Coordinates of C-alpha atoms and ligand atoms in Angstrom, one line a residue:
M1 CA 48.7 160.0 114.9
S2 CA 50.8 158.0 117.4
K3 CA 53.2 155.4 115.9
Q4 CA 50.9 152.6 117.1
T5 CA 47.7 154.0 115.5
D6 CA 49.7 155.0 112.4
D7 CA 50.9 151.4 112.1
F8 CA 47.4 150.0 112.6
F9 CA 46.1 152.3 109.8
K10 CA 48.9 151.1 107.5
N11 CA 48.0 147.5 108.4
I12 CA 44.4 148.1 107.4
I13 CA 45.5 149.5 104.0
S14 CA 48.0 146.7 103.3
H15 CA 45.6 144.0 104.5
A16 CA 42.8 145.4 102.3
K17 CA 45.2 145.2 99.3
E18 CA 46.8 141.9 100.0
Y19 CA 43.5 140.1 100.4
G20 CA 41.6 141.6 97.5
F21 CA 39.4 144.1 99.3
V22 CA 40.7 147.5 97.9
F23 CA 43.2 148.3 95.2
P24 CA 44.5 151.7 94.0
S25 CA 42.7 152.5 90.8
S26 CA 44.7 151.7 87.6
E27 CA 47.6 150.6 89.7
I28 CA 49.7 149.4 86.7
Y29 CA 49.9 153.1 85.7
D30 CA 50.9 154.0 89.3
G31 CA 47.3 154.7 90.4
L32 CA 45.0 157.7 90.2
S33 CA 45.0 160.0 93.2
A34 CA 42.1 159.3 95.7
V35 CA 40.4 156.8 93.4
Y36 CA 40.2 153.2 94.4
D37 CA 38.8 149.9 93.0
Y38 CA 37.1 147.3 95.1
G39 CA 38.5 143.8 94.6
Q40 CA 36.8 140.4 94.7
L41 CA 36.2 140.4 98.4
G42 CA 35.7 144.2 98.7
S43 CA 32.9 144.2 96.3
E44 CA 31.2 141.3 98.2
L45 CA 31.5 143.2 101.5
K46 CA 30.3 146.4 99.8
N47 CA 27.3 144.6 98.4
N48 CA 26.5 143.1 101.8
L49 CA 26.7 146.6 103.4
K50 CA 24.4 148.0 100.7
A51 CA 21.9 145.2 101.3
Y52 CA 21.9 145.9 105.0
W53 CA 21.3 149.6 104.5
W54 CA 18.7 149.1 101.7
K55 CA 16.7 146.5 103.6
A56 CA 16.8 148.5 106.9
M57 CA 15.6 151.6 105.2
V58 CA 13.3 150.5 102.4
Q59 CA 12.1 147.0 103.3
L60 CA 11.5 147.7 107.0
N61 CA 9.7 150.9 106.5
E62 CA 6.5 150.8 104.5
N63 CA 6.6 154.6 104.0
I64 CA 10.1 154.5 102.4
V65 CA 10.8 153.6 98.8
G66 CA 14.0 153.5 96.9
I67 CA 15.1 154.9 93.5
D68 CA 18.1 154.8 91.2
A69 CA 18.6 158.2 89.5
A70 CA 21.1 159.0 86.8
I71 CA 24.5 160.5 87.7
F72 CA 24.1 163.2 85.0
M73 CA 21.4 165.7 85.8
H74 CA 20.2 168.8 84.1
P75 CA 22.8 171.5 84.8
T76 CA 20.2 173.8 86.3
T77 CA 19.8 171.3 89.1
W78 CA 23.2 172.4 90.4
K79 CA 22.3 176.1 90.1
A80 CA 19.2 175.5 92.1
S81 CA 20.9 173.4 94.8
G82 CA 23.6 176.0 95.3
H83 CA 26.5 173.8 94.2
V84 CA 27.5 176.0 91.2
D85 CA 28.0 179.1 93.3
G86 CA 28.7 177.7 96.7
F87 CA 30.3 174.2 96.6
N88 CA 33.8 175.6 97.0
D89 CA 36.8 175.0 99.2
P90 CA 39.5 177.7 99.7
M91 CA 42.8 176.4 98.5
I92 CA 46.4 177.7 98.8
D93 CA 49.6 176.4 97.2
N94 CA 53.1 176.4 98.7
K95 CA 55.4 177.7 95.9
D96 CA 58.4 175.8 97.2
S97 CA 56.9 172.3 97.7
K98 CA 54.2 172.8 95.0
K99 CA 51.8 171.2 97.5
R100 CA 48.2 172.3 97.6
Y101 CA 46.3 172.7 100.9
R102 CA 42.9 173.7 102.0
A103 CA 43.5 177.1 103.6
D104 CA 40.8 176.5 106.3
Q105 CA 42.3 173.1 107.2
L106 CA 45.8 174.6 107.6
I107 CA 44.3 177.1 110.1
E108 CA 42.3 174.4 111.9
E109 CA 45.5 172.4 112.4
K110 CA 47.1 175.5 113.9
I111 CA 44.1 175.9 116.3
D112 CA 44.6 172.3 117.3
R113 CA 48.2 172.9 118.0
Y114 CA 47.5 176.0 120.1
E115 CA 45.0 173.9 122.1
K116 CA 47.5 171.1 122.6
D117 CA 50.0 173.7 123.9
G118 CA 47.5 175.0 126.4
K119 CA 47.1 178.3 124.5
T120 CA 43.3 178.2 124.7
D121 CA 42.7 181.9 124.4
K122 CA 44.8 182.1 121.2
A123 CA 43.0 179.0 119.8
A124 CA 39.6 180.6 120.5
Q125 CA 40.6 183.9 118.9
L126 CA 41.9 182.1 115.8
Q127 CA 38.8 180.0 115.5
K128 CA 36.7 183.2 115.6
D129 CA 38.9 184.9 113.0
L130 CA 38.6 181.8 110.8
D131 CA 34.8 181.7 111.1
D132 CA 34.5 185.4 110.3
A133 CA 36.7 185.1 107.3
L134 CA 34.8 182.0 106.0
N135 CA 31.4 183.6 106.6
A136 CA 32.4 186.7 104.8
D137 CA 34.0 184.7 101.9
D138 CA 37.1 186.8 102.6
L139 CA 39.9 184.9 100.9
A140 CA 42.5 187.7 101.4
R141 CA 41.8 187.6 105.1
L142 CA 42.5 183.8 105.1
K143 CA 45.9 184.4 103.6
T144 CA 46.8 187.1 106.2
I145 CA 45.7 184.8 109.0
I146 CA 48.0 182.1 107.6
E147 CA 50.9 184.7 107.5
E148 CA 50.1 186.3 110.9
H149 CA 50.2 182.9 112.6
N150 CA 53.4 181.8 110.9
I151 CA 51.8 178.8 109.4
V152 CA 54.4 176.9 107.3
C153 CA 54.1 174.2 104.7
P154 CA 54.5 170.8 106.4
V155 CA 56.6 169.6 103.5
S156 CA 58.9 172.6 102.6
G157 CA 58.7 174.3 106.0
T158 CA 58.4 177.7 104.3
K159 CA 55.8 180.4 104.2
N160 CA 56.1 181.0 100.5
W161 CA 52.3 180.9 99.8
T162 CA 50.2 181.8 96.8
E163 CA 47.0 183.7 97.1
V164 CA 44.0 181.8 98.4
R165 CA 41.6 180.9 95.7
Q166 CA 38.1 179.3 95.6
F167 CA 38.0 175.9 94.1
N168 CA 34.7 174.4 93.0
L169 CA 34.5 170.7 93.9
M170 CA 32.3 169.6 91.1
F171 CA 33.7 167.7 88.1
A172 CA 32.4 169.2 84.8
T173 CA 32.3 167.5 81.4
Q174 CA 30.6 168.1 78.1
M175 CA 27.5 166.4 76.9
G176 CA 26.8 166.2 73.2
A177 CA 29.1 165.4 70.2
M178 CA 30.1 168.9 69.0
A179 CA 32.3 170.8 71.4
D180 CA 30.6 174.1 70.3
G181 CA 27.0 173.0 70.8
A182 CA 27.8 170.8 73.8
E183 CA 26.3 171.5 77.1
Q184 CA 28.4 171.6 80.3
V185 CA 27.1 169.0 82.7
Y186 CA 28.5 167.9 86.1
L187 CA 29.1 164.5 87.7
R188 CA 26.8 164.7 90.7
P189 CA 28.6 165.7 93.9
E190 CA 25.8 164.1 96.0
T191 CA 22.9 161.7 95.3
A192 CA 20.3 163.8 97.1
Q193 CA 19.4 166.0 94.2
G194 CA 18.3 163.0 92.1
I195 CA 15.7 162.4 94.9
F196 CA 14.5 166.0 95.1
V197 CA 13.9 166.3 91.4
N198 CA 11.9 163.1 91.5
F199 CA 9.8 164.1 94.5
L200 CA 6.6 164.6 92.5
N201 CA 7.2 161.5 90.3
V202 CA 7.6 159.2 93.3
Q203 CA 4.9 160.8 95.5
K204 CA 2.3 160.6 92.7
T205 CA 3.1 157.2 91.2
G206 CA 3.7 155.6 94.6
R207 CA 0.7 157.4 96.2
M208 CA 3.0 158.3 99.0
K209 CA 1.6 160.2 102.0
V210 CA 3.7 162.6 104.1
P211 CA 5.6 161.6 106.2
F212 CA 7.5 159.4 103.6
G213 CA 11.0 158.9 102.4
I214 CA 12.9 158.2 99.2
A215 CA 16.2 156.3 99.5
Q216 CA 19.0 155.9 97.1
I217 CA 22.4 154.3 96.8
G218 CA 24.8 155.7 94.2
K219 CA 28.1 157.2 93.1
A220 CA 29.0 160.8 93.8
F221 CA 32.1 162.7 92.7
R222 CA 34.0 165.5 94.3
N223 CA 37.2 167.0 93.2
E224 CA 38.6 167.2 96.7
V225 CA 41.4 169.7 97.1
I226 CA 43.4 167.2 99.1
A227 CA 42.3 163.7 99.2
R228 CA 44.0 161.4 101.7
Q229 CA 43.5 158.8 104.3
F230 CA 42.8 156.0 101.9
I231 CA 39.0 155.5 101.2
M232 CA 38.1 158.2 103.7
R233 CA 38.2 161.0 101.3
M234 CA 37.9 160.0 97.7
R235 CA 37.2 161.8 94.4
E236 CA 34.7 159.1 93.3
F237 CA 32.7 157.5 96.1
E238 CA 29.3 156.1 96.9
Q239 CA 26.6 157.5 99.1
M240 CA 23.5 155.9 100.7
E241 CA 21.0 158.7 101.3
L242 CA 17.5 159.0 102.6
Q243 CA 15.4 162.1 102.1
F244 CA 12.5 162.0 104.5
F245 CA 9.6 164.4 103.7
V246 CA 7.6 165.6 106.7
R247 CA 5.0 168.2 107.6
P248 CA 6.5 171.6 108.3
G249 CA 6.9 171.9 112.1
S250 CA 7.4 168.2 112.7
E251 CA 11.0 168.2 111.3
L252 CA 12.9 168.3 114.6
E253 CA 10.9 165.4 116.0
W254 CA 11.8 163.4 112.9
Y255 CA 15.4 164.5 113.0
N256 CA 15.7 163.2 116.6
R257 CA 14.1 159.9 115.6
W258 CA 16.4 159.5 112.7
K259 CA 19.4 160.2 114.8
E260 CA 18.5 157.4 117.1
T261 CA 17.6 155.0 114.4
R262 CA 20.8 155.5 112.4
L263 CA 23.1 155.1 115.4
K264 CA 21.3 151.9 116.3
W265 CA 21.8 150.6 112.8
H266 CA 25.6 151.3 113.1
L267 CA 25.9 149.6 116.5
A268 CA 24.0 146.5 115.4
L269 CA 27.0 145.6 113.3
G270 CA 28.8 144.9 116.6
A271 CA 31.2 147.8 117.1
D272 CA 32.2 149.1 120.5
P273 CA 29.6 151.9 121.2
A274 CA 32.5 154.0 122.7
K275 CA 33.8 154.3 119.1
Y276 CA 30.8 156.2 118.0
R277 CA 29.6 159.7 118.9
F278 CA 27.3 162.4 117.8
H279 CA 28.9 165.7 116.8
D280 CA 26.4 168.5 116.6
H281 CA 27.1 171.2 114.0
V282 CA 27.4 174.5 115.7
K283 CA 27.5 176.5 112.5
L284 CA 24.6 175.4 110.4
A285 CA 24.5 175.6 106.6
H286 CA 22.1 178.4 105.5
Y287 CA 19.3 175.8 104.6
A288 CA 19.5 173.7 107.8
N289 CA 17.8 174.1 111.1
A290 CA 19.7 171.2 112.8
A291 CA 22.6 169.0 111.7
V292 CA 24.7 166.3 113.4
D293 CA 27.4 164.0 112.3
I294 CA 27.7 160.4 113.4
E295 CA 31.4 160.1 114.0
Y296 CA 33.5 157.0 114.3
E297 CA 36.9 156.9 116.0
F298 CA 39.3 156.0 113.2
P299 CA 43.0 155.4 113.9
F300 CA 43.4 159.1 113.0
G301 CA 40.7 160.4 115.3
F302 CA 36.9 160.8 115.4
K303 CA 35.6 161.6 111.8
E304 CA 32.3 161.9 110.1
V305 CA 30.8 158.7 108.7
E306 CA 27.2 159.9 108.3
G307 CA 25.5 163.2 108.3
I308 CA 21.9 163.8 109.5
H309 CA 20.5 167.2 108.5
S310 CA 17.2 168.9 108.9
R311 CA 17.2 170.7 105.5
T312 CA 13.9 172.6 105.9
D313 CA 12.0 173.1 102.6
F314 CA 15.2 174.6 101.0
D315 CA 15.8 172.1 98.2
L316 CA 12.2 171.6 97.0
K317 CA 11.6 175.3 97.1
Q318 CA 14.7 176.0 95.1
H319 CA 13.7 173.4 92.5
Q320 CA 10.2 174.9 92.3
E321 CA 11.7 178.3 91.7
Y322 CA 14.3 177.3 89.1
S323 CA 12.0 174.8 87.2
K324 CA 8.9 176.9 87.5
K325 CA 7.0 173.8 88.3
K326 CA 4.8 173.6 91.4
I327 CA 6.4 171.2 93.8
Q328 CA 3.8 170.9 96.6
Y329 CA 1.9 168.3 98.5
F330 CA -1.7 168.4 99.5
D331 CA -2.1 167.1 103.0
T332 CA -5.6 165.7 103.2
E333 CA -5.5 165.4 107.0
I334 CA -5.1 169.1 107.5
N335 CA -6.5 170.2 104.1
Q336 CA -3.4 172.2 103.3
N337 CA -0.9 172.5 100.5
Y338 CA 2.7 172.9 101.4
I339 CA 6.2 172.2 100.4
P340 CA 7.3 169.4 102.7
Y341 CA 10.3 169.8 105.0
V342 CA 13.2 167.3 104.6
V343 CA 15.3 165.3 107.1
E344 CA 18.3 163.8 105.4
T345 CA 20.4 160.9 106.4
S346 CA 23.6 160.6 104.3
I347 CA 26.2 158.0 104.8
G348 CA 29.3 157.4 102.7
L349 CA 29.5 153.7 101.8
D350 CA 33.3 153.8 101.5
R351 CA 33.7 155.4 105.0
L352 CA 31.4 152.8 106.4
F353 CA 33.5 150.1 104.7
L354 CA 36.6 151.6 106.4
T355 CA 34.8 151.6 109.8
V356 CA 34.0 147.9 109.3
L357 CA 37.6 147.1 108.4
A358 CA 39.0 149.1 111.4
N359 CA 36.5 147.5 113.7
S360 CA 37.2 144.0 112.5
L361 CA 40.9 143.7 112.0
V362 CA 42.7 142.1 114.9
Q363 CA 46.0 140.4 115.4
E364 CA 45.7 137.7 118.1
D365 CA 48.6 136.2 119.9
L366 CA 48.2 132.4 120.2
S367 CA 51.5 131.6 121.7
T368 CA 51.8 128.7 124.1
E369 CA 54.7 127.8 126.3
D370 CA 56.4 125.8 123.6
K371 CA 55.5 127.7 120.5
Q372 CA 55.2 131.3 119.3
D373 CA 52.0 131.8 117.2
S374 CA 49.6 134.5 116.1
R375 CA 46.9 135.0 113.6
V376 CA 45.3 138.0 111.8
V377 CA 41.5 137.9 111.8
L378 CA 38.8 140.0 110.3
K379 CA 36.0 139.6 112.8
F380 CA 33.2 140.8 110.6
H381 CA 29.7 140.5 111.7
P382 CA 28.8 137.2 109.9
A383 CA 25.9 138.8 108.1
I384 CA 28.3 141.1 106.2
A385 CA 31.2 138.7 105.8
P386 CA 32.2 138.4 102.1
V387 CA 32.6 134.6 102.3
K388 CA 30.3 132.7 104.6
A389 CA 32.0 129.4 104.7
A390 CA 35.0 127.5 103.3
V391 CA 34.9 123.9 102.5
L392 CA 38.2 122.2 103.0
P393 CA 39.0 118.5 102.2
L394 CA 41.7 117.3 104.7
T395 CA 43.7 115.7 101.9
K396 CA 43.6 115.9 98.1
K397 CA 42.9 112.2 97.7
D398 CA 40.7 109.2 98.8
G399 CA 37.6 110.9 97.5
L400 CA 37.7 113.8 100.0
P401 CA 37.7 116.5 97.3
E402 CA 34.7 115.0 95.7
K403 CA 32.8 114.9 99.0
A404 CA 33.8 118.5 99.7
R405 CA 32.6 119.7 96.3
E406 CA 29.3 117.9 96.8
I407 CA 28.9 119.8 100.1
M408 CA 29.9 123.1 98.5
N409 CA 27.5 122.6 95.6
S410 CA 24.6 122.3 98.0
L411 CA 25.6 125.3 100.1
K412 CA 26.5 127.6 97.3
L413 CA 22.9 128.1 96.3
D414 CA 22.4 130.1 99.4
Y415 CA 25.8 131.4 100.4
N416 CA 29.0 132.6 99.0
I417 CA 31.3 129.7 99.7
Q418 CA 35.0 129.0 98.9
Y419 CA 36.7 125.7 98.2
D420 CA 40.3 125.3 99.1
E421 CA 42.5 122.2 99.1
K422 CA 46.0 123.7 98.9
D423 CA 48.4 123.7 101.8
S424 CA 48.1 122.3 105.3
I425 CA 44.7 122.7 107.0
G426 CA 46.2 125.1 109.6
K427 CA 47.4 127.4 106.8
R428 CA 44.0 127.2 105.1
Y429 CA 42.3 128.2 108.4
R430 CA 44.6 131.2 108.7
R431 CA 43.8 132.3 105.1
Q432 CA 40.0 132.2 105.9
D433 CA 40.6 134.0 109.2
A434 CA 42.4 136.8 107.3
I435 CA 39.4 137.4 105.0
G436 CA 36.8 137.1 107.8
T437 CA 35.1 133.8 106.9
P438 CA 32.9 132.8 109.9
F439 CA 33.0 129.0 109.2
C440 CA 35.5 126.5 108.0
I441 CA 34.0 123.1 107.1
T442 CA 36.6 120.3 107.1
V443 CA 35.9 117.0 105.3
D444 CA 37.9 114.0 106.5
H445 CA 37.8 110.3 106.2
Q446 CA 35.1 109.9 108.8
S447 CA 32.9 112.2 106.6
L448 CA 32.8 109.5 103.9
E449 CA 31.6 106.9 106.5
D450 CA 29.0 108.8 108.5
N451 CA 28.3 112.0 106.5
T452 CA 29.6 114.3 109.3
V453 CA 32.2 117.1 109.1
T454 CA 33.9 119.4 111.5
I455 CA 32.9 123.0 111.5
R456 CA 35.3 125.5 112.9
H457 CA 34.1 128.8 114.3
R458 CA 36.3 131.8 113.3
D459 CA 36.2 133.8 116.5
S460 CA 36.5 131.0 119.1
M461 CA 38.4 128.7 116.8
E462 CA 36.3 125.9 118.4
Q463 CA 35.5 122.9 116.3
E464 CA 32.5 120.7 116.5
R465 CA 31.5 117.6 114.6
V466 CA 28.1 117.9 112.9
A467 CA 26.0 116.1 110.4
V468 CA 26.3 117.5 106.8
D469 CA 22.5 118.0 106.8
Q470 CA 22.8 120.4 109.7
L471 CA 25.3 122.7 108.0
G472 CA 22.7 124.9 106.2
T473 CA 20.9 125.7 109.5
I474 CA 24.1 126.3 111.5
I475 CA 25.5 128.7 108.9
G476 CA 22.1 130.2 108.1
N477 CA 21.4 131.2 111.7
R478 CA 24.7 133.1 112.1
V479 CA 25.0 134.7 108.7
S480 CA 21.4 135.7 108.2
L481 CA 20.8 139.3 107.4
T482 CA 17.2 138.8 108.6
N483 CA 18.5 138.1 112.2
L484 CA 20.6 141.3 112.0
L485 CA 17.5 143.3 110.8
K486 CA 15.4 141.8 113.7
E487 CA 17.7 143.8 116.0
L488 CA 16.4 147.0 114.5
V489 CA 12.7 146.4 114.8
Ligands
ATP1 P1 33.5 166.1 105.0 O1 33.2 167.2 106.0 O2 34.3 165.0 105.6 O3 34.1 166.6 103.7 P2 30.9 166.4 104.1 O4 30.2 167.1 105.3 O5 31.2 167.2 102.9 O6 32.1 165.5 104.6 P3 28.4 165.3 103.2 O7 28.3 166.3 102.1 O8 27.5 165.5 104.4 O9 29.9 165.2 103.7 O10 28.3 163.9 102.6 C1 27.6 162.8 103.3 C2 28.6 161.7 103.5 O11 29.2 161.3 102.3 C3 29.7 161.9 104.5 O12 29.2 161.7 105.8 C4 30.7 160.9 104.1 O13 30.5 159.7 104.7 C5 30.5 160.8 102.6 N1 31.5 161.6 101.9 C6 31.6 162.9 101.6 N2 32.7 163.2 100.9 C7 33.3 162.1 100.7 C8 34.6 161.7 100.0 N3 35.3 162.7 99.4 N4 35.0 160.5 100.1 C9 34.3 159.5 100.7 N5 33.1 159.7 101.3 C10 32.6 161.0 101.3

């Protein structure tokens, strides 16, 4: 990361904390690694992002319904899904620094370094060696690769490594009162399985016809070997997933449709399209016949925000086998029974939140010839802004606060509104800019006479005088989620 992008990323983290978006978990006890709490504005923003996703997926598509499955699932679920045996990362410790790393990532960083140094042949060979070792699950080979390429610990600078060990990313806990009779259960590492095990329930009770989808928003947990980059890689996070069930043979057509639909959804939030790209998976998971990531250019490079996977009939077939219950669909159009194929779209809500912060945070220089000035603004799309408008009486006397409260009370039925009477009006504008409030409504003496106020627009900083009765319409037009959704249909 260059110094400039490093600083920008640090700014995002400190801004998120300073203004009540994201706090380290249990901070008074010095925090818990890779776990975060969303504060008063963060939870509003998160709720707005969830509503945007849910409405775009469930409300706009008559063949998609949403569920809310439990975090705990029968332990056999994770046998069937392959997570008990296969959801592992190879890890290695440096004995001097006591730091833990993912062995594959250490090697990938070396490949990047070879590429940067123009040693492309060496990079290609190392990539091949890495792929071969991973495919063969050969942990000893990973260790020798690390030694052969003189990979040192970035902290201690030494090559004093432990053996490479497999590390399962699922958190396990006990269900039941008695330790002896208790059953080991897992905190779900993805929300998808809650959808698969409910396939028949939803299909039958909802009288769903293929193609149809089941959507879900919920927490997922992964004991990531190394968790860093703020809310990018957390141990407790939230996913928004769609499993779309299709007739076998039509999955790639649907996969391409979903790729397009999902990218459009991201772009409607107003980001620069150059910040997004598709990244096709070259090496596919054993159950997938196509997979792509939607990547966003974070300050630390392009990284996955959403995965779109054509998962074949793998999951339903596995659950059929392990549960010994027939999981099939009778397609009346072609008079055939089959296990539907699945196209999945899976987005991390926290990563989305980070893209939104990175996209929105700007520092603007407002200096004039006589005065140095600047402001920090979160230029959120108004439909997802946590606070839609602030009502500000110009002074604390002469009946202005009462008038301001009256306006606030009528607007708060529809919108999240803040009231602020402390400090100069300029300072109050800056505070609202910093939390991304699209409108500031200022109540002055004239307001008492003719029932008008000034409304200040966050991005242009322009102010206009409008009648109080018009406020609802002016704000509504800009902050409406409906208008954002219209861009998708
Ligand atoms: P990565 O390669 O970055 O570990 P992944 O391929 O394991 O991600 P998926 O299993 O496809 O991720 O999960 C779907 C989405 O869930 C990802 O696109 C990401 O947005 C989100 N996600 C996955 N792991 C985490 C995490 N530890 N913290 C926050 N979000 C995550």
